[in-house]
Tab-separated table of C-alpha atoms and ligand atoms in Angstrom:
chain	number	residue	atom	x	y	z
A	1	MET	CA	32.262	35.269	-19.512
A	2	SER	CA	34.697	33.562	-17.155
A	3	THR	CA	34.255	30.131	-15.655
A	4	ALA	CA	34.282	31.696	-12.194
A	5	GLN	CA	31.102	33.614	-12.992
A	6	THR	CA	29.196	30.615	-14.322
A	7	GLY	CA	30.330	28.017	-11.822
A	8	SER	CA	32.763	25.239	-12.634
A	9	SER	CA	32.196	24.457	-16.296
A	10	LYS	CA	33.669	21.699	-18.429
A	11	SER	CA	33.039	19.911	-21.651
A	12	SER	CA	30.946	16.949	-20.845
A	13	GLU	CA	31.157	13.209	-21.082
A	14	ALA	CA	28.109	11.081	-21.767
A	15	TRP	CA	25.433	11.432	-19.088
A	16	ARG	CA	23.490	8.294	-18.024
A	17	ASN	CA	20.433	7.925	-15.844
A	18	TRP	CA	20.240	5.522	-12.856
A	19	ALA	CA	18.590	2.752	-14.857
A	20	GLY	CA	21.032	3.111	-17.758
A	21	ASN	CA	18.235	3.300	-20.355
A	22	VAL	CA	18.859	6.995	-21.196
A	23	VAL	CA	22.179	8.375	-22.419
A	24	SER	CA	22.847	11.924	-23.590
A	25	ARG	CA	25.899	13.907	-24.540
A	26	PRO	CA	25.751	17.523	-23.352
A	27	VAL	CA	28.037	20.095	-25.002
A	28	ARG	CA	29.171	21.193	-21.547
A	29	GLU	CA	28.222	20.833	-17.932
A	30	VAL	CA	28.133	23.420	-15.197
A	31	THR	CA	28.064	22.987	-11.429
A	32	PRO	CA	26.957	26.353	-10.055
A	33	ALA	CA	27.595	27.099	-6.385
A	34	SER	CA	25.125	29.982	-6.124
A	35	VAL	CA	21.974	31.321	-7.711
A	36	GLU	CA	24.105	34.061	-9.329
A	37	GLU	CA	26.367	31.475	-10.970
A	38	LEU	CA	23.358	29.512	-12.140
A	39	THR	CA	21.732	32.612	-13.629
A	40	ALA	CA	24.981	33.459	-15.422
A	41	ALA	CA	25.137	29.923	-16.829
A	42	VAL	CA	21.556	30.186	-18.125
A	43	ARG	CA	22.293	33.553	-19.775
A	44	ARG	CA	25.511	32.293	-21.318
A	45	ALA	CA	23.780	29.215	-22.755
A	46	ALA	CA	21.116	31.460	-24.327
A	47	GLU	CA	23.839	33.668	-25.848
A	48	ASP	CA	25.561	30.584	-27.254
A	49	GLY	CA	22.300	29.297	-28.734
A	50	LEU	CA	22.375	26.193	-26.511
A	51	LYS	CA	19.508	24.499	-24.660
A	52	VAL	CA	19.723	24.167	-20.856
A	53	LYS	CA	18.694	21.313	-18.575
A	54	ALA	CA	19.095	20.949	-14.827
A	55	VAL	CA	19.538	17.399	-13.653
A	56	GLY	CA	18.930	15.838	-10.253
A	57	THR	CA	20.329	12.393	-9.488
A	58	GLY	CA	19.120	10.880	-12.777
A	59	HIS	CA	16.534	8.627	-11.154
A	60	SER	CA	14.000	9.268	-13.917
A	61	PHE	CA	13.465	6.464	-16.401
A	62	THR	CA	12.325	8.921	-19.067
A	63	ALA	CA	14.634	11.287	-20.943
A	64	ALA	CA	13.203	14.192	-18.902
A	65	ALA	CA	16.677	15.354	-17.848
A	66	ALA	CA	18.543	14.548	-21.074
A	67	THR	CA	20.159	17.345	-23.072
A	68	ASP	CA	22.573	17.932	-25.919
A	69	GLY	CA	23.117	21.490	-24.665
A	70	VAL	CA	24.235	22.661	-21.215
A	71	LEU	CA	23.717	20.285	-18.296
A	72	ILE	CA	23.393	21.947	-14.898
A	73	ARG	CA	24.528	19.735	-12.033
A	74	PRO	CA	22.991	20.087	-8.552
A	75	GLN	CA	25.890	19.117	-6.250
A	76	LEU	CA	26.878	22.590	-5.041
A	77	LEU	CA	23.373	23.987	-4.626
A	78	THR	CA	22.484	22.075	-1.485
A	79	GLY	CA	21.538	22.623	2.135
A	80	ILE	CA	18.942	24.314	4.273
A	81	ARG	CA	18.474	28.059	3.753
A	82	THR	CA	15.941	28.788	6.472
A	83	LEU	CA	13.825	26.957	8.991
A	84	ASP	CA	10.664	28.764	10.048
A	85	ARG	CA	9.220	26.918	13.030
A	86	ALA	CA	6.421	29.423	13.569
A	87	ASN	CA	5.050	28.855	10.062
A	88	GLY	CA	6.076	25.201	9.857
A	89	THR	CA	8.249	25.566	6.759
A	90	VAL	CA	11.774	24.796	5.608
A	91	THR	CA	13.464	26.374	2.588
A	92	VAL	CA	16.149	24.296	0.901
A	93	GLU	CA	18.476	24.728	-2.046
A	94	ALA	CA	17.126	22.942	-5.107
A	95	GLY	CA	19.948	20.387	-5.367
A	96	THR	CA	19.519	19.090	-1.832
A	97	PRO	CA	19.094	15.306	-1.772
A	98	LEU	CA	15.899	14.184	-0.040
A	99	LYS	CA	17.956	12.073	2.367
A	100	ARG	CA	19.894	15.109	3.518
A	101	LEU	CA	16.637	17.011	3.989
A	102	ASN	CA	15.086	14.144	5.950
A	103	LEU	CA	18.095	13.750	8.227
A	104	ALA	CA	18.435	17.499	8.804
A	105	LEU	CA	14.731	17.820	9.615
A	106	ALA	CA	14.818	14.850	12.020
A	107	ARG	CA	17.686	16.504	13.927
A	108	GLU	CA	15.391	19.499	14.388
A	109	GLY	CA	12.458	17.317	15.459
A	110	LEU	CA	10.625	17.912	12.152
A	111	SER	CA	9.493	15.887	9.137
A	112	LEU	CA	7.763	16.019	5.780
A	113	THR	CA	4.280	14.491	5.952
A	114	ASN	CA	4.652	11.953	3.158
A	115	MET	CA	7.321	10.711	0.736
A	116	GLY	CA	8.184	8.019	-1.818
A	117	ASP	CA	10.031	4.719	-1.550
A	118	ILE	CA	13.584	6.057	-1.671
A	119	MET	CA	15.308	9.305	-0.696
A	120	GLU	CA	18.232	9.471	-3.110
A	121	GLN	CA	16.672	12.070	-5.425
A	122	THR	CA	17.168	15.826	-5.208
A	123	VAL	CA	14.231	17.881	-3.952
A	124	SER	CA	13.892	19.648	-7.304
A	125	GLY	CA	14.252	16.492	-9.408
A	126	ALA	CA	11.758	14.594	-7.274
A	127	THR	CA	9.110	17.303	-7.283
A	128	SER	CA	9.564	18.262	-10.964
A	129	THR	CA	8.164	14.891	-12.086
A	130	GLY	CA	5.567	14.500	-9.316
A	131	THR	CA	7.298	11.904	-7.114
A	132	HIS	CA	4.815	10.464	-4.631
A	133	GLY	CA	4.398	7.825	-1.977
A	134	THR	CA	1.046	6.491	-0.876
A	135	GLY	CA	-1.571	8.348	1.125
A	136	ARG	CA	-5.244	8.603	1.950
A	137	GLU	CA	-5.148	12.329	2.784
A	138	SER	CA	-1.514	13.264	2.213
A	139	ALA	CA	-0.378	13.745	-1.376
A	140	SER	CA	2.877	13.905	-3.372
A	141	ILE	CA	6.058	15.682	-2.293
A	142	ALA	CA	5.238	18.547	-4.686
A	143	ALA	CA	1.872	18.989	-2.963
A	144	GLN	CA	3.811	19.775	0.240
A	145	ILE	CA	5.510	22.767	-1.441
A	146	LYS	CA	4.637	26.199	-0.025
A	147	GLY	CA	6.932	28.308	-2.180
A	148	LEU	CA	9.348	28.057	-5.113
A	149	GLU	CA	12.170	30.141	-6.489
A	150	LEU	CA	13.194	29.706	-10.126
A	151	VAL	CA	15.379	31.261	-12.792
A	152	THR	CA	13.449	31.748	-16.008
A	153	ALA	CA	14.691	31.820	-19.601
A	154	SER	CA	15.198	35.591	-19.469
A	155	GLY	CA	17.555	35.121	-16.518
A	156	GLU	CA	15.016	36.585	-14.096
A	157	LEU	CA	14.706	35.154	-10.563
A	158	ILE	CA	11.017	34.599	-9.730
A	159	THR	CA	9.438	33.493	-6.467
A	160	CYS	CA	5.956	32.055	-6.266
A	161	SER	CA	3.498	30.788	-3.668
A	162	GLU	CA	-0.262	30.654	-3.221
A	163	LYS	CA	-0.228	34.449	-2.796
A	164	GLU	CA	2.687	35.538	-4.998
A	165	ASN	CA	2.514	34.690	-8.720
A	166	PRO	CA	-0.172	32.077	-7.958
A	167	GLU	CA	-0.544	31.048	-11.620
A	168	ILE	CA	3.152	30.100	-11.683
A	169	PHE	CA	2.847	28.294	-8.347
A	170	ALA	CA	-0.098	26.259	-9.668
A	171	ALA	CA	2.060	24.835	-12.456
A	172	ALA	CA	5.708	25.079	-11.408
A	173	ARG	CA	5.496	22.700	-8.440
A	174	ILE	CA	5.477	19.912	-11.047
A	175	GLY	CA	7.193	21.844	-13.807
A	176	LEU	CA	8.943	19.012	-15.723
A	177	GLY	CA	11.938	21.339	-15.978
A	178	ALA	CA	9.991	23.256	-18.644
A	179	LEU	CA	9.318	26.561	-16.901
A	180	GLY	CA	12.727	27.433	-15.482
A	181	ILE	CA	15.533	26.155	-13.279
A	182	VAL	CA	14.309	25.747	-9.711
A	183	THR	CA	16.811	27.206	-7.248
A	184	ALA	CA	15.036	26.802	-3.894
A	185	ILE	CA	11.932	25.100	-2.531
A	186	THR	CA	9.939	25.854	0.630
A	187	PHE	CA	8.219	22.787	2.064
A	188	ALA	CA	5.579	22.478	4.767
A	189	VAL	CA	6.996	20.538	7.721
A	190	GLU	CA	5.461	19.254	10.917
A	191	PRO	CA	6.733	18.053	14.273
A	192	ILE	CA	8.273	14.639	13.775
A	193	PHE	CA	5.898	11.751	14.442
A	194	LEU	CA	5.909	7.980	14.657
A	195	LEU	CA	4.363	5.578	12.180
A	196	THR	CA	3.516	1.994	12.881
A	197	ALA	CA	4.060	-0.157	9.823
A	198	ARG	CA	2.255	-3.450	9.438
A	199	GLU	CA	3.578	-5.621	6.609
A	200	GLU	CA	1.486	-8.660	5.869
A	201	PRO	CA	1.136	-11.183	3.046
A	202	MET	CA	-2.393	-11.376	1.575
A	203	THR	CA	-3.897	-13.065	-1.455
A	204	PHE	CA	-4.597	-11.067	-4.615
A	205	ASP	CA	-8.295	-11.884	-4.315
A	206	LYS	CA	-8.487	-10.675	-0.707
A	207	VAL	CA	-6.626	-7.403	-1.392
A	208	THR	CA	-8.679	-6.581	-4.464
A	209	SER	CA	-12.021	-7.516	-2.871
A	210	THR	CA	-11.281	-5.432	0.263
A	211	PHE	CA	-9.239	-2.631	-1.339
A	212	ASP	CA	-11.773	0.116	-0.528
A	213	GLU	CA	-11.766	-0.836	3.188
A	214	LEU	CA	-7.982	-1.199	3.328
A	215	HIS	CA	-7.609	2.230	1.745
A	216	ALA	CA	-10.265	3.845	3.965
A	217	GLU	CA	-8.935	2.352	7.199
A	218	ASN	CA	-5.282	3.292	6.765
A	219	GLU	CA	-3.439	6.592	6.386
A	220	HIS	CA	-0.928	5.012	4.002
A	221	PHE	CA	-1.853	1.745	2.324
A	222	GLU	CA	0.124	0.059	-0.423
A	223	PHE	CA	0.688	-3.412	-1.757
A	224	TYR	CA	2.821	-5.453	-4.118
A	225	TRP	CA	1.431	-8.182	-6.332
A	226	PHE	CA	3.827	-10.892	-7.506
A	227	PRO	CA	3.127	-11.760	-11.178
A	228	HIS	CA	2.612	-15.494	-11.894
A	229	THR	CA	1.114	-15.906	-8.408
A	230	GLY	CA	-2.016	-14.992	-6.492
A	231	ASN	CA	0.130	-13.526	-3.709
A	232	CYS	CA	0.595	-9.976	-2.469
A	233	ASN	CA	2.470	-8.202	0.289
A	234	THR	CA	0.549	-5.380	1.929
A	235	LYS	CA	1.914	-2.455	3.945
A	236	ARG	CA	-0.177	-0.262	6.242
A	237	ASN	CA	1.428	2.798	7.839
A	238	ASN	CA	-0.492	4.675	10.499
A	239	ARG	CA	0.462	7.365	12.985
A	240	SER	CA	1.212	6.014	16.385
A	241	ALA	CA	1.620	7.279	19.946
A	242	GLY	CA	4.635	4.973	20.282
A	243	PRO	CA	6.768	3.671	21.760
A	244	GLU	CA	9.386	3.489	19.042
A	245	ALA	CA	9.987	-0.137	18.021
A	246	PRO	CA	12.353	-0.134	15.022
A	247	VAL	CA	12.908	-3.146	12.798
A	248	SER	CA	15.394	-5.394	14.612
A	249	ALA	CA	18.910	-5.590	13.202
A	250	LEU	CA	18.343	-9.239	12.318
A	251	SER	CA	15.039	-8.616	10.538
A	252	SER	CA	16.574	-5.650	8.728
A	253	LEU	CA	19.523	-7.762	7.572
A	254	TRP	CA	17.324	-10.682	6.487
A	255	GLU	CA	14.281	-8.947	4.951
A	256	ASP	CA	15.657	-5.602	3.731
A	257	GLU	CA	19.194	-6.560	2.739
A	258	ILE	CA	19.249	-10.275	1.939
A	259	LEU	CA	15.697	-10.936	0.670
A	260	SER	CA	14.859	-7.536	-0.824
A	261	ASN	CA	18.290	-6.735	-2.270
A	262	GLY	CA	20.979	-9.459	-2.208
A	263	LEU	CA	18.888	-12.572	-2.881
A	264	PHE	CA	16.465	-10.593	-5.037
A	265	GLN	CA	19.411	-9.549	-7.232
A	266	ALA	CA	20.541	-13.191	-7.577
A	267	VAL	CA	17.015	-14.385	-8.341
A	268	ASN	CA	16.576	-11.683	-11.000
A	269	SER	CA	19.899	-12.543	-12.620
A	270	LEU	CA	18.864	-16.202	-12.773
A	271	GLY	CA	15.478	-15.193	-14.205
A	272	ARG	CA	17.145	-13.033	-16.851
A	273	ALA	CA	19.411	-15.914	-17.890
A	274	VAL	CA	16.683	-18.589	-17.749
A	275	PRO	CA	13.249	-16.876	-17.973
A	276	ALA	CA	11.413	-20.216	-17.709
A	277	THR	CA	12.413	-20.379	-14.016
A	278	ILE	CA	10.627	-17.124	-13.140
A	279	PRO	CA	7.094	-18.388	-12.337
A	280	ALA	CA	8.429	-21.097	-9.996
A	281	ILE	CA	10.794	-18.646	-8.298
A	282	ALA	CA	7.957	-16.113	-7.959
A	283	LYS	CA	5.830	-18.663	-6.119
A	284	VAL	CA	8.618	-19.166	-3.573
A	285	SER	CA	9.832	-15.581	-3.276
A	286	SER	CA	6.307	-14.151	-2.941
A	287	LYS	CA	5.995	-16.164	0.252
A	288	ALA	CA	9.473	-15.438	1.607
A	289	LEU	CA	8.656	-12.135	3.312
A	290	SER	CA	6.780	-12.708	6.558
A	291	ALA	CA	4.422	-10.465	8.500
A	292	ARG	CA	6.093	-7.868	10.707
A	293	THR	CA	5.174	-4.746	12.650
A	294	TYR	CA	7.474	-1.884	13.608
A	295	THR	CA	7.222	1.714	14.719
A	296	ASP	CA	9.660	4.416	13.666
A	297	ILE	CA	10.059	7.992	12.383
A	298	PRO	CA	8.594	8.701	8.930
A	299	TYR	CA	11.572	8.431	6.582
A	300	LYS	CA	12.651	5.148	8.170
A	301	VAL	CA	9.182	3.684	7.547
A	302	PHE	CA	8.473	5.158	4.119
A	303	THR	CA	11.852	4.659	2.443
A	304	SER	CA	14.247	1.754	1.971
A	305	PRO	CA	17.353	1.041	-0.108
A	306	ARG	CA	16.755	-0.111	-3.710
A	307	ARG	CA	19.972	-1.594	-4.984
A	308	VAL	CA	18.605	-3.958	-7.637
A	309	ARG	CA	18.389	-1.925	-10.850
A	310	PHE	CA	15.235	-1.985	-12.947
A	311	VAL	CA	13.168	-0.079	-15.498
A	312	GLU	CA	9.701	1.091	-14.515
A	313	MET	CA	6.406	2.331	-15.928
A	314	GLU	CA	3.761	3.739	-13.568
A	315	TYR	CA	0.298	5.061	-14.312
A	316	ALA	CA	-2.243	6.852	-12.147
A	317	VAL	CA	-5.832	5.782	-12.767
A	318	PRO	CA	-8.983	7.129	-11.078
A	319	ARG	CA	-9.008	5.380	-7.690
A	320	GLU	CA	-12.359	3.751	-8.355
A	321	ALA	CA	-10.866	2.095	-11.473
A	322	LEU	CA	-7.938	0.497	-9.592
A	323	VAL	CA	-9.320	-2.979	-8.943
A	324	GLU	CA	-10.685	-3.435	-12.460
A	325	THR	CA	-7.434	-2.174	-14.016
A	326	LEU	CA	-5.307	-4.450	-11.852
A	327	ARG	CA	-7.472	-7.502	-12.584
A	328	GLU	CA	-7.077	-6.803	-16.297
A	329	LEU	CA	-3.310	-6.535	-15.841
A	330	LYS	CA	-3.222	-9.858	-14.003
A	331	SER	CA	-5.306	-11.662	-16.593
A	332	MET	CA	-3.118	-10.203	-19.379
A	333	VAL	CA	-0.009	-11.575	-17.615
A	334	ASP	CA	-1.705	-14.933	-16.928
A	335	ARG	CA	-2.712	-15.320	-20.596
A	336	SER	CA	0.679	-14.252	-21.962
A	337	ASN	CA	4.040	-15.959	-22.100
A	338	LEU	CA	5.669	-12.973	-20.414
A	339	ARG	CA	8.071	-13.784	-17.574
A	340	ILE	CA	8.146	-11.063	-14.914
A	341	SER	CA	10.409	-11.301	-11.899
A	342	PHE	CA	9.527	-7.923	-10.330
A	343	PRO	CA	6.418	-7.277	-8.228
A	344	VAL	CA	3.748	-4.779	-9.334
A	345	GLU	CA	3.401	-1.912	-6.842
A	346	VAL	CA	0.057	-0.258	-6.012
A	347	ARG	CA	-0.288	3.050	-4.144
A	348	THR	CA	-2.820	5.876	-3.795
A	349	ALA	CA	-2.998	9.677	-3.597
A	350	PRO	CA	-5.825	12.113	-2.910
A	351	ALA	CA	-6.757	14.699	-5.535
A	352	ASP	CA	-4.488	17.777	-5.564
A	353	ASP	CA	-4.499	21.209	-7.198
A	354	ILE	CA	-1.296	21.129	-9.292
A	355	ALA	CA	-1.901	21.499	-13.049
A	356	LEU	CA	0.160	18.520	-14.270
A	357	SER	CA	0.084	16.341	-11.153
A	358	THR	CA	-0.949	12.800	-12.005
A	359	ALA	CA	-3.511	13.267	-9.200
A	360	SER	CA	-4.634	16.699	-10.457
A	361	GLY	CA	-8.310	17.061	-9.593
A	362	ARG	CA	-8.971	13.378	-8.988
A	363	ASP	CA	-8.436	10.749	-6.283
A	364	SER	CA	-5.898	8.387	-7.789
A	365	ALA	CA	-4.363	4.946	-7.541
A	366	TYR	CA	-0.966	4.148	-9.004
A	367	ILE	CA	0.041	0.889	-10.648
A	368	ALA	CA	3.747	0.426	-11.312
A	369	VAL	CA	5.253	-2.329	-13.464
A	370	HIS	CA	8.971	-3.068	-13.389
A	371	MET	CA	11.464	-5.171	-15.315
A	372	TYR	CA	14.926	-6.137	-14.166
A	373	LYS	CA	17.641	-4.085	-15.863
A	374	GLY	CA	18.843	-5.726	-19.059
A	375	THR	CA	15.613	-7.669	-19.635
A	376	PRO	CA	13.487	-6.643	-22.650
A	377	TYR	CA	10.571	-4.682	-21.210
A	378	GLN	CA	8.771	-3.309	-24.274
A	379	ARG	CA	6.244	-6.133	-24.759
A	380	TYR	CA	5.159	-6.116	-21.086
A	381	PHE	CA	5.040	-2.330	-20.838
A	382	THR	CA	3.147	-1.946	-24.140
A	383	ALA	CA	0.493	-4.433	-23.020
A	384	ALA	CA	0.259	-2.804	-19.566
A	385	GLU	CA	0.104	0.694	-21.046
A	386	SER	CA	-2.844	-0.166	-23.275
A	387	ILE	CA	-4.741	-1.337	-20.169
A	388	PHE	CA	-3.787	1.797	-18.203
A	389	THR	CA	-4.719	4.223	-20.981
A	390	ALA	CA	-8.102	2.518	-21.455
A	391	HIS	CA	-8.801	3.607	-17.847
A	392	GLU	CA	-7.849	7.253	-18.443
A	393	GLY	CA	-4.404	6.639	-17.008
A	394	ARG	CA	-1.863	9.395	-16.551
A	395	PRO	CA	1.771	8.239	-16.671
A	396	HIS	CA	4.353	9.293	-14.093
A	397	TRP	CA	6.442	11.981	-15.818
A	398	GLY	CA	9.669	10.302	-14.710
A	399	LYS	CA	8.810	6.728	-15.684
A	400	VAL	CA	8.717	4.981	-19.077
A	401	HIS	CA	5.669	5.791	-21.225
A	402	THR	CA	4.881	6.505	-24.864
A	403	ARG	CA	2.224	9.250	-24.535
A	404	ASP	CA	2.400	12.592	-26.344
A	405	ALA	CA	1.014	16.118	-26.077
A	406	ALA	CA	-2.265	15.222	-27.830
A	407	TYR	CA	-2.911	12.506	-25.235
A	408	PHE	CA	-2.073	14.806	-22.324
A	409	ALA	CA	-4.297	17.597	-23.665
A	410	ALA	CA	-7.215	15.181	-23.204
A	411	ALA	CA	-5.960	13.550	-19.972
A	412	TYR	CA	-5.341	16.814	-18.101
A	413	PRO	CA	-8.141	19.414	-17.961
A	414	ARG	CA	-5.510	22.050	-17.079
A	415	PHE	CA	-2.977	21.109	-19.778
A	416	GLY	CA	-3.589	24.377	-21.681
A	417	GLU	CA	-2.950	26.398	-18.534
A	418	PHE	CA	0.516	24.815	-18.294
A	419	THR	CA	1.457	25.245	-21.945
A	420	GLU	CA	0.286	28.891	-21.949
A	421	LEU	CA	2.531	29.570	-18.977
A	422	ARG	CA	5.393	27.839	-20.777
A	423	ASP	CA	4.802	30.075	-23.811
A	424	ARG	CA	5.032	33.102	-21.532
A	425	LEU	CA	8.065	32.040	-19.464
A	426	ASP	CA	10.068	30.229	-22.148
A	427	PRO	CA	8.917	31.470	-25.565
A	428	ASP	CA	12.185	30.448	-27.268
A	429	ARG	CA	12.235	27.020	-25.581
A	430	LEU	CA	15.589	27.434	-23.855
A	431	PHE	CA	14.651	24.551	-21.553
A	432	ALA	CA	13.385	22.229	-24.296
A	433	ASN	CA	14.621	18.722	-24.981
A	434	GLY	CA	13.250	15.799	-26.972
A	435	TYR	CA	11.127	14.609	-24.067
A	436	LEU	CA	9.427	17.974	-23.562
A	437	ARG	CA	8.793	18.324	-27.294
A	438	ARG	CA	6.961	15.004	-27.183
A	439	VAL	CA	4.906	15.544	-24.020
A	440	LEU	CA	4.212	19.303	-24.255
A	441	GLY	CA	4.583	19.998	-27.975
A	442	ASP	CA	7.052	22.342	-29.703
B	1	FAD	C1	14.978	3.258	-7.408
B	1	FAD	C2	13.921	4.312	-7.730
B	1	FAD	C3	12.861	4.485	-6.854
B	1	FAD	C4	11.887	5.451	-7.140
B	1	FAD	N1	10.834	5.572	-6.282
B	1	FAD	C5	9.841	6.445	-6.591
B	1	FAD	C6	8.699	6.571	-5.730
B	1	FAD	O1	8.596	5.932	-4.670
B	1	FAD	N2	7.712	7.410	-6.122
B	1	FAD	C7	7.761	8.136	-7.289
B	1	FAD	O2	6.816	8.859	-7.593
B	1	FAD	N3	8.848	8.058	-8.089
B	1	FAD	C8	9.873	7.246	-7.761
B	1	FAD	N4	10.966	7.170	-8.595
B	1	FAD	C9	11.075	8.130	-9.708
B	1	FAD	C10	11.877	9.381	-9.284
B	1	FAD	O3	11.495	9.844	-8.007
B	1	FAD	C11	11.644	10.526	-10.257
B	1	FAD	O4	11.952	10.138	-11.557
B	1	FAD	C12	12.430	11.793	-9.892
B	1	FAD	O5	12.117	12.800	-10.823
B	1	FAD	C13	13.929	11.587	-9.862
B	1	FAD	O6	14.554	12.670	-9.219
B	1	FAD	P1	16.053	13.084	-9.598
B	1	FAD	O7	16.572	13.993	-8.554
B	1	FAD	O8	16.855	11.891	-9.913
B	1	FAD	O9	15.779	13.949	-10.909
B	1	FAD	P2	16.188	13.642	-12.438
B	1	FAD	O10	15.639	12.352	-12.837
B	1	FAD	O11	17.637	13.885	-12.616
B	1	FAD	O12	15.366	14.813	-13.156
B	1	FAD	C14	13.970	14.774	-13.200
B	1	FAD	C15	13.403	16.026	-13.854
B	1	FAD	O13	13.594	17.129	-12.969
B	1	FAD	C16	14.207	18.187	-13.679
B	1	FAD	N5	14.999	18.962	-12.737
B	1	FAD	C17	15.950	18.511	-11.886
B	1	FAD	N6	16.446	19.540	-11.173
B	1	FAD	C18	15.792	20.643	-11.587
B	1	FAD	C19	15.850	22.021	-11.238
B	1	FAD	N7	16.702	22.466	-10.307
B	1	FAD	N8	15.027	22.871	-11.859
B	1	FAD	C20	14.162	22.451	-12.815
B	1	FAD	N9	14.064	21.162	-13.185
B	1	FAD	C21	14.873	20.283	-12.583
B	1	FAD	C22	15.045	17.488	-14.743
B	1	FAD	O14	15.376	18.370	-15.797
B	1	FAD	C23	14.087	16.403	-15.164
B	1	FAD	O15	13.121	16.945	-16.032
B	1	FAD	C24	11.977	6.247	-8.336
B	1	FAD	C25	13.053	6.059	-9.207
B	1	FAD	C26	14.021	5.095	-8.913
B	1	FAD	C27	15.174	4.913	-9.857
């Protein structure tokens, strides 16, 4: 088969994820420019006895996208296919970066309802691992999917929605790349709206003792706790009638660029070189960000640049277990000689109906622990993970964890539904890699 039929194809160099903690060496990589080229690449890989993996922007900290077979790149499968104002949906090519989607929607006076902290990822990469923001009623990005198109291992192009192939729709919205290569996604969209963000420092004791109220009173509540201190920063986002009042250029430069990126980078580098300085620095830096209020369109409130590289583990626990879990995490850090320069992030999501969503069937709270790139993270993450798993935690599929299929079979009531579908759609495991063998079984 010619290169023209399978998209530009070349033997591959080492592939690295954003955090640099996963490296793989695919036999070849393909950058298809159409669904036909992608399908041809999948068929050709099967004929050659090679595994296939589509990659997004490599923002996962797990080896979810790693392959020693054929790596499918997203760059030429991008853009909006259709915009259906009457039904409030947009259909985009699977490789479209979230930032391009957000900007294109805003130009049309439309928006997604909820999103995560950044918008660098592709739509298919983000949804495949269950990327989420924080929300009282509004759930992950995958939960905003209305329809999916995917190429399966047999080279067939399947579409699914609540009405069409509903059993595939129930699983494939968070498919971990295990069920097929997603080629297009239809999202629910709504007329663009304004959010007022209130950022405010608060003590750990106050946030944890009033968490239920803070969650109940706000559409999107989240907070960061600074290890080695009793300090938190809270963020409340609520819909607003306006007027628009964006962050001022000066505040943006100082808080978002200098404090949250430039100075934060310098402080982390110092902490990595001399860990003993971290608790003292944390006490100062946890008080550096001041209270502020601003009103803007959704993606400008939900997302911000993250230039300081890190490694992350995040678990979803039942929402009612959040405060207890977080207190245990804090007392573990307080008792230990760990030195942690990155804040712990806490968010929430309502229960959803996707088989392997971390919020599947239960109201959830997320606790995310981070370590600066290049700093040993295993001891901290191992201690945190044993606290999270004791509270029936479910790890983010794209963030560091050590769980396996036996754990997930107990953690997810619908695990068997997913693996049965995988057996049907990919009996020969064309889309397998080491990560999927661990989390789903052979
Ligand atoms: C700085 C940073 C901030 C982050 N913020 C958040 C956040 O706020 N909330 C959150 O929940 N997560 C967050 N994450 C995690 C991130 O959103 C997820 O790991 C996401 O999956 C990354 O998307 P990606 O496009 O880079 O996909 P990749 O990491 O490249 O791939 C992820 C998975 O999707 C599969 N995949 C990709 N494309 C396709 C396709 N076309 N068909 C089938 N499978 C496919 C891959 O094979 C792989 O299994 C963050 C990560 C970083 C580095």
